[in-house]
Amino acid sequence: MVAVPAYAAMNDQQKAKIEALNKQVVDLQKQIVDKYVEAGEITKQQADLTKSNIDQAEQYRQQFTQQNGSVAPVPGYGPGSGYGRGYCGGWGANAGGYYGGRW
């Protein structure tokens, strides 16, 4: 018989701190996208699409959290329907960049 460790439930203060960190992550992702626009690596249209994907992924994360009572990372929260090849993707000279897909 294998014992499964029990984890203590997070309190409201811990949940609030994690939510605040998630908001910071989203804000930083959008700032990175803006820097790619400033550098001429992507267009404003590409940036808008990528930011929309970031917002959709965050909305999904929040819904997942509410439905499952957890603030754990969302399953399948990776490459998505963004511009370019997805997480750390890109194309051409931008291969390895951080825009596109869901972060």
PDB file of C-alpha atoms in Angstrom, residues 42 83-101:
ATOM      1  CA  ILE A  42       7.040  41.948 -35.018  1.00  0.00           C
ATOM      2  CA  TYR A  83       1.070  34.060 -34.148  1.00  0.00           C
ATOM      3  CA  GLY A  84       4.178  32.184 -35.113  1.00  0.00           C
ATOM      4  CA  ARG A  85       5.262  28.794 -33.848  1.00  0.00           C
ATOM      5  CA  GLY A  86       4.179  29.200 -30.232  1.00  0.00           C
ATOM      6  CA  TYR A  87       6.045  29.114 -26.964  1.00  0.00           C
ATOM      7  CA  CYS A  88       9.596  30.312 -27.478  1.00  0.00           C
ATOM      8  CA  GLY A  89       8.906  29.927 -31.171  1.00  0.00           C
ATOM      9  CA  GLY A  90       8.910  32.458 -33.893  1.00  0.00           C
ATOM     10  CA  TRP A  91      10.051  32.144 -37.447  1.00  0.00           C
ATOM     11  CA  GLY A  92      12.971  33.118 -39.603  1.00  0.00           C
ATOM     12  CA  ALA A  93      15.372  35.420 -37.805  1.00  0.00           C
ATOM     13  CA  ASN A  94      13.002  35.395 -34.838  1.00  0.00           C
ATOM     14  CA  ALA A  95      13.275  31.658 -34.150  1.00  0.00           C
ATOM     15  CA  GLY A  96      13.631  31.173 -30.443  1.00  0.00           C
ATOM     16  CA  GLY A  97      11.772  34.402 -29.664  1.00  0.00           C
ATOM     17  CA  TYR A  98       9.091  34.651 -27.023  1.00  0.00           C
ATOM     18  CA  TYR A  99       6.127  35.841 -29.030  1.00  0.00           C
ATOM     19  CA  GLY A 100       3.319  33.778 -30.367  1.00  0.00           C
ATOM     20  CA  GLY A 101       1.109  31.143 -28.859  1.00  0.00           C
TER      21      GLY A 101
END
